[in-house]
Each structure stands twice: as C-alpha cells, then as structure tokens.
Short mmCIF file of C-alpha atoms and ligand atoms in Angstrom, two decimals:
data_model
loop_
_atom_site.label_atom_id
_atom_site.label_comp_id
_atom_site.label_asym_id
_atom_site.label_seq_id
_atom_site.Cartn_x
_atom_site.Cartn_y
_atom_site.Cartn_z
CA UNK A 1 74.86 52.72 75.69
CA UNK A 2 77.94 54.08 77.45
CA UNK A 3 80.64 52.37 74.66
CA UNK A 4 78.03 53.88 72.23
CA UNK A 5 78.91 57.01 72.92
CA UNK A 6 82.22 56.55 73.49
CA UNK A 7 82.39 54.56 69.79
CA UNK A 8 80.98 55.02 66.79
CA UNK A 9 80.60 51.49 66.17
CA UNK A 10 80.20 50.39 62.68
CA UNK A 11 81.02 46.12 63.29
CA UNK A 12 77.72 44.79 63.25
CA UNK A 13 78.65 41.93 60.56
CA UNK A 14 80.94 41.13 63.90
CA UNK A 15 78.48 40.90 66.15
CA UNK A 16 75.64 43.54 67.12
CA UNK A 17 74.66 45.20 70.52
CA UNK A 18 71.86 43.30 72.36
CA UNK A 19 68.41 44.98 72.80
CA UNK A 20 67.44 46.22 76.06
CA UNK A 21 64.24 44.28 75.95
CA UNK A 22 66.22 41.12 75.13
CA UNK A 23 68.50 41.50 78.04
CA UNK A 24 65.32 42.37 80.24
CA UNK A 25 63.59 38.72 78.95
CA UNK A 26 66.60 37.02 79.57
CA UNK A 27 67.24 38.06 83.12
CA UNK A 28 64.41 35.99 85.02
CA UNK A 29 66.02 32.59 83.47
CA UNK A 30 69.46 33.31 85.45
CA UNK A 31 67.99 34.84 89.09
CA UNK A 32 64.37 33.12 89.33
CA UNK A 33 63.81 30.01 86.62
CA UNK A 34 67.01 28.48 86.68
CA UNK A 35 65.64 25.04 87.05
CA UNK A 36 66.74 22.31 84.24
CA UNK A 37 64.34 22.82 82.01
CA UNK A 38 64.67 18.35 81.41
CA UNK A 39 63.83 18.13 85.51
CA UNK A 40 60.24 16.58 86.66
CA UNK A 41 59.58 18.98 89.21
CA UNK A 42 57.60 22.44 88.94
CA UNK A 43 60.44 24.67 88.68
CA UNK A 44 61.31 23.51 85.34
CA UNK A 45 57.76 24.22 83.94
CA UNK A 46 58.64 27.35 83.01
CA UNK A 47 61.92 27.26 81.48
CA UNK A 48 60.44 24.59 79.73
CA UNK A 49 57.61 26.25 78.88
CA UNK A 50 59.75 29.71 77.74
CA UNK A 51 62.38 27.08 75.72
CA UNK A 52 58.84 26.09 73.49
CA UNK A 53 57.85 30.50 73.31
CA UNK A 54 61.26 31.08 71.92
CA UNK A 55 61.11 28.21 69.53
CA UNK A 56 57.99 29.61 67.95
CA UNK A 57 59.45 33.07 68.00
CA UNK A 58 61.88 32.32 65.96
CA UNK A 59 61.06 29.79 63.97
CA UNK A 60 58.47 32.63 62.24
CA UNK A 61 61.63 34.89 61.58
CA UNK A 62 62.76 32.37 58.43
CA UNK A 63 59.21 30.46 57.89
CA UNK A 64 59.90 27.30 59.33
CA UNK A 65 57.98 24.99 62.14
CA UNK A 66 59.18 25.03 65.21
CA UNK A 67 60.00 21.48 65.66
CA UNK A 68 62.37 22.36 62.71
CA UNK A 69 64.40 24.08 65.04
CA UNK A 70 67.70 22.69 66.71
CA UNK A 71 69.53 25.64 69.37
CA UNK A 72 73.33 25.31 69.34
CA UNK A 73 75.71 26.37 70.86
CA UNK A 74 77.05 29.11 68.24
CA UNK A 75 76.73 29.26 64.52
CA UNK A 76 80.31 27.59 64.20
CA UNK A 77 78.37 24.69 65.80
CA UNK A 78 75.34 24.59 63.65
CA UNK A 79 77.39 24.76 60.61
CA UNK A 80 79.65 21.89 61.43
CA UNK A 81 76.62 19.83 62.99
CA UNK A 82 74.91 20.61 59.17
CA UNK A 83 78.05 19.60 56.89
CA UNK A 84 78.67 16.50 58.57
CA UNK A 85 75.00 15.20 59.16
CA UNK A 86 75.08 16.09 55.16
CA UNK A 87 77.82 13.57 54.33
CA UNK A 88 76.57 11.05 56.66
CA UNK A 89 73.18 10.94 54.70
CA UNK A 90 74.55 10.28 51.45
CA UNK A 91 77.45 7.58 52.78
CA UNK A 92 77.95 5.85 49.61
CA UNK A 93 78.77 9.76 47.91
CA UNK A 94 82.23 11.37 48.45
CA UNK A 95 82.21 14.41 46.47
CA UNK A 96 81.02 18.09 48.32
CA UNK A 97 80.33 21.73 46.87
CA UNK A 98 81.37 24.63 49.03
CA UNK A 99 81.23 28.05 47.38
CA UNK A 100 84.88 29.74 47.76
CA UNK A 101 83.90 32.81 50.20
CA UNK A 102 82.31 30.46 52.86
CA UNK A 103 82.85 31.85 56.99
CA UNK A 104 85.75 29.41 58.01
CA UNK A 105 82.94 27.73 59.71
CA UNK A 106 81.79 26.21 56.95
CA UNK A 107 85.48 26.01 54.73
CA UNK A 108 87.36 23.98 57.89
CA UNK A 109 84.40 21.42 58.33
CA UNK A 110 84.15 21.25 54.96
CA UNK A 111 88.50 20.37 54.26
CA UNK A 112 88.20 18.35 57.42
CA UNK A 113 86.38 15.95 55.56
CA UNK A 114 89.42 15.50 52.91
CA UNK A 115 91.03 12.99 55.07
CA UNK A 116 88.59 11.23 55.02
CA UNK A 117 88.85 10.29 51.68
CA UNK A 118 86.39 13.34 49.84
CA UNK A 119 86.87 15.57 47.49
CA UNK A 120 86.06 19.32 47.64
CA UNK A 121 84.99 21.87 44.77
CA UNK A 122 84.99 25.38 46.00
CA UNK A 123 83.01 27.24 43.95
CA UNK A 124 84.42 30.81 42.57
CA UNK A 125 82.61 33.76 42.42
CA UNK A 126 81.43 36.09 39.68
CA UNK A 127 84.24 39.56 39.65
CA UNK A 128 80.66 40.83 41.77
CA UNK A 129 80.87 38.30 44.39
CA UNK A 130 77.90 36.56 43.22
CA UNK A 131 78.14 32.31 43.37
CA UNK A 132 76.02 31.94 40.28
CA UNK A 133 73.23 28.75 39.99
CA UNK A 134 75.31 28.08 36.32
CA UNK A 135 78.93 27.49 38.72
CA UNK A 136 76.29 24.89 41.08
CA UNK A 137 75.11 23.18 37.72
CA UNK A 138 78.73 23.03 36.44
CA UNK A 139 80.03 21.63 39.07
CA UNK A 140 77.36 18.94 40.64
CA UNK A 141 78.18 15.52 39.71
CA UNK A 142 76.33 12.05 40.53
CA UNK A 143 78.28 11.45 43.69
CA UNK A 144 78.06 14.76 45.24
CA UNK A 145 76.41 14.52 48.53
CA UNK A 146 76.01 17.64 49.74
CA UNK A 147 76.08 21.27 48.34
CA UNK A 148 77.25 24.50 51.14
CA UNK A 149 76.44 28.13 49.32
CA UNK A 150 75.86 31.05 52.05
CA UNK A 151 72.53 33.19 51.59
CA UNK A 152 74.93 36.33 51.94
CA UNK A 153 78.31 37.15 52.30
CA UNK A 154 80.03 38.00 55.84
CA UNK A 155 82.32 40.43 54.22
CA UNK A 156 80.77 42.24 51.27
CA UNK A 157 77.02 41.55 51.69
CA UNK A 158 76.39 39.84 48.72
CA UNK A 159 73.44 37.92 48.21
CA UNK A 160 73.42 34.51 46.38
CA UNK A 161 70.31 32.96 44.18
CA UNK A 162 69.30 30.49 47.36
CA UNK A 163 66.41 29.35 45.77
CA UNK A 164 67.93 28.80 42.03
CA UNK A 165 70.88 26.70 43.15
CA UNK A 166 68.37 25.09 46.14
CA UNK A 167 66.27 23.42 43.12
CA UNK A 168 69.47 22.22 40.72
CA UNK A 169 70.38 20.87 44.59
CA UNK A 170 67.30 18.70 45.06
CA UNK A 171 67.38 17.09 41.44
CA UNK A 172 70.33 16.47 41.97
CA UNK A 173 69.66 14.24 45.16
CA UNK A 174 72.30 16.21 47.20
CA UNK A 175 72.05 17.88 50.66
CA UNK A 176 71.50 21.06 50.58
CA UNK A 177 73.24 23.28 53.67
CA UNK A 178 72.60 27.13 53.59
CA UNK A 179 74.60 29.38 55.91
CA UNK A 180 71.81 32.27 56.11
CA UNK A 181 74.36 33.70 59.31
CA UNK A 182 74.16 37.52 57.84
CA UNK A 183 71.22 36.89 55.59
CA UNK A 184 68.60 36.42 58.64
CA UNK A 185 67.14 39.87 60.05
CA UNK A 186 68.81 41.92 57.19
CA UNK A 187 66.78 40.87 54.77
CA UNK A 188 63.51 38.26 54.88
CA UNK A 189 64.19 34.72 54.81
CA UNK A 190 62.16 31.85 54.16
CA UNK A 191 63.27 28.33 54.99
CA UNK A 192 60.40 26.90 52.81
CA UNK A 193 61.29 28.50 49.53
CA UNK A 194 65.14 27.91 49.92
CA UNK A 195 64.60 24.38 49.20
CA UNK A 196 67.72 24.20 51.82
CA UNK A 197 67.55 20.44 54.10
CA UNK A 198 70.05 22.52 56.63
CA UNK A 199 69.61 26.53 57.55
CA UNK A 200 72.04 28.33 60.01
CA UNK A 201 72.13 31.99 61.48
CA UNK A 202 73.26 32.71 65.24
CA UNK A 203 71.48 35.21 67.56
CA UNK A 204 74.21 37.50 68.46
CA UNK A 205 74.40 39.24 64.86
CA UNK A 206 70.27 40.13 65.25
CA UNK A 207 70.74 41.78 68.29
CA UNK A 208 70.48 38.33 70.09
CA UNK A 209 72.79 36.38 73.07
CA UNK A 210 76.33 35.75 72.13
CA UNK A 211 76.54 31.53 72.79
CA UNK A 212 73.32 30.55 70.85
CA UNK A 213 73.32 29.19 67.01
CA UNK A 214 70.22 28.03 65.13
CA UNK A 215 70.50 24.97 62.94
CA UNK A 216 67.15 24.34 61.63
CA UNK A 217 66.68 20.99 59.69
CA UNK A 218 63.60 20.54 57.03
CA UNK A 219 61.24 18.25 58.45
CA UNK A 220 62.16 14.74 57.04
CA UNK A 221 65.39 15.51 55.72
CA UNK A 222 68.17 13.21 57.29
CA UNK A 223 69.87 14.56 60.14
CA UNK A 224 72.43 13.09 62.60
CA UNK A 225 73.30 14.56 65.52
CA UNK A 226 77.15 15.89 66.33
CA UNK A 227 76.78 15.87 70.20
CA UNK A 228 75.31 12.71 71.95
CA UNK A 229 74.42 12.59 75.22
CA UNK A 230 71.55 13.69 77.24
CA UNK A 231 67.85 13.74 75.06
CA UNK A 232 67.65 17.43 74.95
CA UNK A 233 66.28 19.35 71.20
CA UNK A 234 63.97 16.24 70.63
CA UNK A 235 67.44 13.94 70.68
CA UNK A 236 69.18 16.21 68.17
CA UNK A 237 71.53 18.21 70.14
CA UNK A 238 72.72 16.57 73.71
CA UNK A 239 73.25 19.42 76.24
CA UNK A 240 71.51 21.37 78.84
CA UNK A 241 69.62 24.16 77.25
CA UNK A 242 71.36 27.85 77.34
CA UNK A 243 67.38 29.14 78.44
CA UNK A 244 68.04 32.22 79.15
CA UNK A 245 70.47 32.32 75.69
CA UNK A 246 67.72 30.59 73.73
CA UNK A 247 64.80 32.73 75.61
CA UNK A 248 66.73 36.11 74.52
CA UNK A 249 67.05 34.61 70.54
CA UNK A 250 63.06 34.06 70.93
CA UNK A 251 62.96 37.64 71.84
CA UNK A 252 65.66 39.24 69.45
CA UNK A 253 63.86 36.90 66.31
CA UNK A 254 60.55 39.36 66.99
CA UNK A 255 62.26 42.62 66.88
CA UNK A 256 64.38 41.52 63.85
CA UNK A 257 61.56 40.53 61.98
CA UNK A 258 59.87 43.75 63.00
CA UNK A 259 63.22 46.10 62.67
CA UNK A 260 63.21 44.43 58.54
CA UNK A 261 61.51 47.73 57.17
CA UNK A 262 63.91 49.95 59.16
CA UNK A 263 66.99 47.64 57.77
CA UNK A 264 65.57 48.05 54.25
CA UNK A 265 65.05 51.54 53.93
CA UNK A 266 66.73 53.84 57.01
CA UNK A 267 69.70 51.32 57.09
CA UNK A 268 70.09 50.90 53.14
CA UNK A 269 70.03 54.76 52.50
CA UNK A 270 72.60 55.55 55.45
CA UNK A 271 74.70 53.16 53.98
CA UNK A 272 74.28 54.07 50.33
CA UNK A 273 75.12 57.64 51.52
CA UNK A 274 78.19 56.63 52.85
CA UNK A 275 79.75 54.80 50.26
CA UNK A 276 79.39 57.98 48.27
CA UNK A 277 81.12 59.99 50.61
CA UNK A 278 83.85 57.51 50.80
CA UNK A 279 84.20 57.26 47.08
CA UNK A 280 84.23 60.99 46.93
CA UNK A 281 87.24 60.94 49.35
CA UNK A 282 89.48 58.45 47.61
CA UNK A 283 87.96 58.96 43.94
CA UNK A 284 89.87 56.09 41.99
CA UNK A 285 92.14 55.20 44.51
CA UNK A 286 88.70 52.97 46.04
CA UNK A 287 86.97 49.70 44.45
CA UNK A 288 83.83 49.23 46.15
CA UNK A 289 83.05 45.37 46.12
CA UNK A 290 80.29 44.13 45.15
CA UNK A 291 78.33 47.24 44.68
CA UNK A 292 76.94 45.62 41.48
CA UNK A 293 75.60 43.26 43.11
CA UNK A 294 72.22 43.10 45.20
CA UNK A 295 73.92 43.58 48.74
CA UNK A 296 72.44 43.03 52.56
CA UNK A 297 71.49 46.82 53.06
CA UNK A 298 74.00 47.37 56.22
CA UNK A 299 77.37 46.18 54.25
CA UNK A 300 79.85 48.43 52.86
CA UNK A 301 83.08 46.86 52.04
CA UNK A 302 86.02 48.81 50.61
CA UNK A 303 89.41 48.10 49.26
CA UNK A 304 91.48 51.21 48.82
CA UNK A 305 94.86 51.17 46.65
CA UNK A 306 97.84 50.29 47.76
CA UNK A 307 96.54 50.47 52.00
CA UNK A 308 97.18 48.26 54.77
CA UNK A 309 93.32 47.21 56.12
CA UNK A 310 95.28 46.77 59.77
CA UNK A 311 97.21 49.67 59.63
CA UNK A 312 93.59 51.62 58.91
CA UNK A 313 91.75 49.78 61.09
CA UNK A 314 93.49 50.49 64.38
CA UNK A 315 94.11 54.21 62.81
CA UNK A 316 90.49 54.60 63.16
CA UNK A 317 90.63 52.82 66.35
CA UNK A 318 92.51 55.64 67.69
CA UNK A 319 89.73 57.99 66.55
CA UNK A 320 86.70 55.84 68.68
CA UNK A 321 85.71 54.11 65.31
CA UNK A 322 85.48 50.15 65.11
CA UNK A 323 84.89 48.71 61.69
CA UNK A 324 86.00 45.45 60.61
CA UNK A 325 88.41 44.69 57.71
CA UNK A 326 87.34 41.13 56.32
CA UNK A 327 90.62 39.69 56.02
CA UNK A 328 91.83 36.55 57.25
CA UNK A 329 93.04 36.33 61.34
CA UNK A 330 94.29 38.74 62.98
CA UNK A 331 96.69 36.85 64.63
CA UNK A 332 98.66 36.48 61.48
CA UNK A 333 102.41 38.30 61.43
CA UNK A 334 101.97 39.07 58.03
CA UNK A 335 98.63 39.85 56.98
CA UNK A 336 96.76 37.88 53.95
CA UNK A 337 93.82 38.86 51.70
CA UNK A 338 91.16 37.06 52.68
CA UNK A 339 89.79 34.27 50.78
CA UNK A 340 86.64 36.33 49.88
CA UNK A 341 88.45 39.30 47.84
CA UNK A 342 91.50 36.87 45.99
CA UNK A 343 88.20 34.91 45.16
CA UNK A 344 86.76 38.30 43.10
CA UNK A 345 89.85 38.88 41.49
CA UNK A 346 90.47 42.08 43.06
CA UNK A 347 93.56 43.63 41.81
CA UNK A 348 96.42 42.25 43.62
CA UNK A 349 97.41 46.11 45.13
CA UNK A 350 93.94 46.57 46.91
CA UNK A 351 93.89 43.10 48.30
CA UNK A 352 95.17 44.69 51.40
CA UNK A 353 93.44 47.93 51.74
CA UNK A 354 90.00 46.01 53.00
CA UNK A 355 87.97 47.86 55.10
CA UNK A 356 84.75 46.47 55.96
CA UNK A 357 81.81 49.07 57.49
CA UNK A 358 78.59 46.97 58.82
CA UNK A 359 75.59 49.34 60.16
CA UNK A 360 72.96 48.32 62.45
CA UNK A 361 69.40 49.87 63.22
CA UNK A 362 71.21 51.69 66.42
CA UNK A 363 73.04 53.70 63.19
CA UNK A 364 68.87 54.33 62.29
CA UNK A 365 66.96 57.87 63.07
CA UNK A 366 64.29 55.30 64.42
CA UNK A 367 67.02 54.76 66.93
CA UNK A 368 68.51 57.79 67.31
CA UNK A 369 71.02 57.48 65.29
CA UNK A 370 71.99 60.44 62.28
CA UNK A 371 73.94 60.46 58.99
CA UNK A 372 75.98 63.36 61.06
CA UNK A 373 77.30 60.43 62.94
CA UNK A 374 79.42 59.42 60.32
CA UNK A 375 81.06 62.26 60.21
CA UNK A 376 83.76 60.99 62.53
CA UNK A 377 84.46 58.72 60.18
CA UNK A 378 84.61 60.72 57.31
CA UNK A 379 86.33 63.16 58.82
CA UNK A 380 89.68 60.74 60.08
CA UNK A 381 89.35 59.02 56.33
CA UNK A 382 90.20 62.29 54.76
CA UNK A 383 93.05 62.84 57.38
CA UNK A 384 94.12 59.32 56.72
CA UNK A 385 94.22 60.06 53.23
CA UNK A 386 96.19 63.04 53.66
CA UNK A 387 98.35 61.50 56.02
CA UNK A 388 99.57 58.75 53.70
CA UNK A 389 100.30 61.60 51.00
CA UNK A 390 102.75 63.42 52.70
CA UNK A 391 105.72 60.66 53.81
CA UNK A 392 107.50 61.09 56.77
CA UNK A 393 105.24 62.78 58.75
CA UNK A 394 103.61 62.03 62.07
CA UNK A 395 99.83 61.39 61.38
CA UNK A 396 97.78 64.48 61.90
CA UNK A 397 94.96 64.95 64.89
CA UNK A 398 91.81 64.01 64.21
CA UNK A 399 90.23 68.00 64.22
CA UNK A 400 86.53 67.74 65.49
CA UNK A 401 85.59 70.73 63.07
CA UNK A 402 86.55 69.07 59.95
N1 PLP B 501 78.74 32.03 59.35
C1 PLP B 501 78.88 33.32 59.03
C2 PLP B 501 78.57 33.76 57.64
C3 PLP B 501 79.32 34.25 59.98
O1 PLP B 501 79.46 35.53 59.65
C4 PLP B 501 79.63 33.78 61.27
C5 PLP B 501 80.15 34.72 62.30
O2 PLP B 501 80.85 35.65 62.02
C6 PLP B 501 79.46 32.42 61.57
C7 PLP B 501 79.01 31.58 60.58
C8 PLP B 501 79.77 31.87 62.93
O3 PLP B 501 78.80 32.23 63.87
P1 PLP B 501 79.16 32.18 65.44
O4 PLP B 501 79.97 33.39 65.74
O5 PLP B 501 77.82 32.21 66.14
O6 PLP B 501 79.88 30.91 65.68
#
C-alpha cells in the first residue's frame, strides 16, 4: 500500500503486488504448519494436505488436472526443466524451433543446447509481433524435436495462435513447450486446447509469491526431471516444497481467474485510453508496437523517435513512476535494443526509445484505482517532451497542476 502511494507503479509485466488475502493464506505455513510436508508425523498433514488445495486451485486457472501440475522454483526453472525434458524425449532428433522474442529463459536453454551438437531456428515475427502458424509450418522439419512459441509476449503483449501452431506441432511428432508466463490471468488459458506437452507461467506476475514457477506437463507426454533428489511433485521435481510459496499461488490462481473480467474490460479500456493520450503527446514522433495486433489487455509498449528508453525510464523515476523499458539488461554500458523490437523491424532510430507501461487490476476502479492516476505520467511525458526540445537546458519540474 504505502509504495503505492508513494509510486504510481505501472511494471506489472515485471512482477505484480501480492494480494492481501494471499499474503494472509500464506502466513500460517511459516509460524504454525511448518512441518515437511514429506514427514510421517501429524504436523505434516496439513501442509500436505494445503500443497494438494493449491494444486487444484490452480490447476482450474489453465484447465488442466492437478496431477498435471509440477511447482518450481521460478518460471526460469520451469522453462529450462520443459526445453530439456523436450530434447531428451525425442533423442534420436537434433533440430529445435524457438520463436525469436522468447524471455531469455527460454532463448539461453534453448542456445545451450548448441553445444551439444543441435541446431536452432528462431522464428521471426510478423512487423506486428505476431509468430504466425505459416513461420511454424515453414520451418518444422522431420528431425525437429521440440517446438518453444510463448502464448504472449513479455514486452509488447502480443498474443500468438497457441492452438494453430500446437496442432502443425503434434503432426509433426515434436514437443510442444508453451511459455504462457504473461498469458495466464490476463487473458483465459486452457492447457487442453493448446495442444502444448509443456505449459509455464510463475505466480508472482498474478499477484502470486515471488520463488514459485508452474510447469505443468500433459498427462502422458514424456517428461524427465531436471532436479533429482528427494521424491517430492510425484518424483518430478526433487526439493522440499516452498508450502507457503505454493499455498499463496493456490490462492492468487482463484482471484486471477476471478479478476479475468476486470482485466478484460476495466484494465483494457484504461490502457487503451492511455495509449491515446500518449500518442496525442508525441503525434509521429511514437510507434506503438503491436497495436495491430490482438494484445494482453494491460500492455502498452512504446518506442518514441530518436529517445534513450534508460534515460526516460529513470526520468520518470524521478517523478515516482516505474515502468519498464523491454530492452535487453540493464547492466549493459551501452544499451541494446532488445531482441523483441530488432525482431519487428522497428526502424533502427526508435530501437532505443522503448518504453514499456504494464497495468494491473490495482490500476482498476474495482480497486480503487482512476484514469486521473495517470495523470502523473502524462503530465512528466509532456515535460519530457519539452525538455528534449529545448537543448541545453536543465530538465524542468515536474508541476503538479499540469
Ligand atoms: N517467461 C516470461 C515470458 C517472463 O516474462 C518471465 C519473467 O519475466 C519468465 C519467463 C521468468 O519467470 P520467473 O521470473 O518466475 O523466473
């Protein structure tokens, strides 16, 4: 609440502020049922017991059965677990399809696998960010064993034909991995109908624990395990269970799937609004990307002409604003377009400029949130715009009555 007011936080592709009643579920399972939920005794009956409540929960979010579910340690995790179980399964194949705008999660497990002899296709975009089912059928060959295309886009929102590409996938004979990350509790997903053998989203962008990843595997489908050790997640992922973690993702999967409606109209509009009010500030000096596209309804990226997304982003920082800018590492000296926008063929002078605004339901009137909230925003965007206009002179103050 208190950095709430303090910020006008507009990250949530980053990760998302967890619910109250999540925090309130999870609290028992570090003061009162700490047991190991794997011990014989009594006091693991009901971590146990909670572990088996949260697997139900969410396995209704995306459609799938609960003993479909494996809990991870992170998305990162659940991705890599999913890419190489995928090659394993098909050992005699060495050939794998990644789509070229994958979360590095996916791209590094995927290149790891060069050394050992594979070869990678990364799959471009359409100018709209879309990875069509035609690129998939293009590019599939007899000894491609598994197939990586994300259900939406971390940076733009973009949302890929899942289903289309799931069924040239299958008759095909090739795994299918789906990285449904910032798909899952923006918009519905069903595990059935993607026809995916691997699905991953993590908690902490659905309001969730940071420190819990879900990799669910279609019942049947070949899977192999990336940590060994202990018997925990029916022998599928060694480790003593994060309860309270995985108790809290049980709790944030209801909410999400009941916050969908507020995500698909209060969420969409607010950010629809927005990107008008932005356009209307820069006029043609702003591409929107993938606006053509169908998007996730909280995702508004920008690239503005000739801007530094850094420089921007910690401009607004100054102003109480956090938004994200999509671009690769920040750790970089010199900063790189990311992967995602040289992969849309966005002109070469707004590569830079990327500024990425994710909303949440807290941005919602349901939550008492207001389209006057973003006037903050608008407000240092226009003095940012002015600023750059007039060279050599100290950036103006952000005035509260603009
Ligand atoms: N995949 C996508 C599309 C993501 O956006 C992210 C996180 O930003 C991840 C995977 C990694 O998830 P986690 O932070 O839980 O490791």
């Amino acid at each position: 609440m208190s950095q709430d007011k303090m910020y006008l936080y507009l990250d949530n592709n980053a990760t998302t502020r967890l619910d109250e009643e999540v925090l309130q579920t999870m609290t028992p399972f570090f003061t009162e049922y700490y047991a190991n939920p794997s011990a014989l005794y009594g006091a693991a009956t009901k971590p146990k017991q909670a572990l088996e409540i949260a697997r139900n929960q969410t396995a209704i979010l995306i459609n799938a059965h609960p003993d479909e579910l494996i809990f991870t340690g992170c998305g990162t995790e659940a991705d890599n677990t999913a890419i190489f179980s995928g090659v394993k399964c098909r050992p005699t194949k060495k050939h794998v399809i990644i789509s070229a705008i994958e979360h590095p999660a996916v791209t590094k497990a995927a290149e790891s696998l060069v050394s050992r002899g594979y070869i990678i296709t990364k799959l471009l975009p359409t100018k709209d960010g879309v990875i069509t089912a035609k690129s998939v059928a293009t590019a599939l060959r007899p000894d491609t064993a598994l197939v990586s295309v994300m259900w939406a886009n971390n940076e733009t929102g973009v949302i890929n034909p899942i289903e289309e590409i799931g069924k040239l996938v299958k008759a095909n004979g090739s795994m299918y991995h789906v990285d449904a990350t910032q798909a899952v509790g923006k918009i519905p997903v069903d595990f059935r109908k993607s026809l995916a053998d691997y699905l991953v989203f993590s908690a902490h962008k659905i309001h969730g624990p940071k420190g819990v990843g879900i990799l669910v595997v279609r019942q049947g489908a070949c899977y192999f395990p990336l940590l060994l050790g202990g018997s925990q997640e029916h022998e599928c992922r060694a480790g003593t269970e994060n309860v309270a973690g995985i108790v809290g993702t049980g709790m944030a999967s209801l909410l999400a799937r009941q916050n969908l409606p507020i995500m698909q109209t209060e969420v969409s509009l607010m950010r629809d609004w927005l990107e008008r009010q932005i356009v209307n500030i820069f006029g043609s000096e702003i591409i929107v990307l993938g606006n053509k596209a169908i998007r996730t309804p909280n995702t508004l990226m920008l690239a503005i002409h000739k801007a530094n997304g850094r420089e921007l982003q910690s401009y607004l920082s100054n102003s109480d604003i956090a938004v994200g800018i999509g671009s690769a590492c920040a750790c970089l000296k010199t900063p790189k377009p990311s992967e995602t926008v040289k992969s849309m063929r966005v002109p070469l002078d707004y590569q830079l400029g990327t500024l990425r605004i994710s909303l949440s339901k807290y941005n919602s009137a349901s939550y008492g949130g207001s389209f006057k909230d973003f006037d903050q925003l608008l407000a240092a965007l226009a003095n940012w715009k002015i600023k750059r206009g007039v060279v050599g002179v100290a950036p103006p103050k952000l005035n509260k009555n603009n």
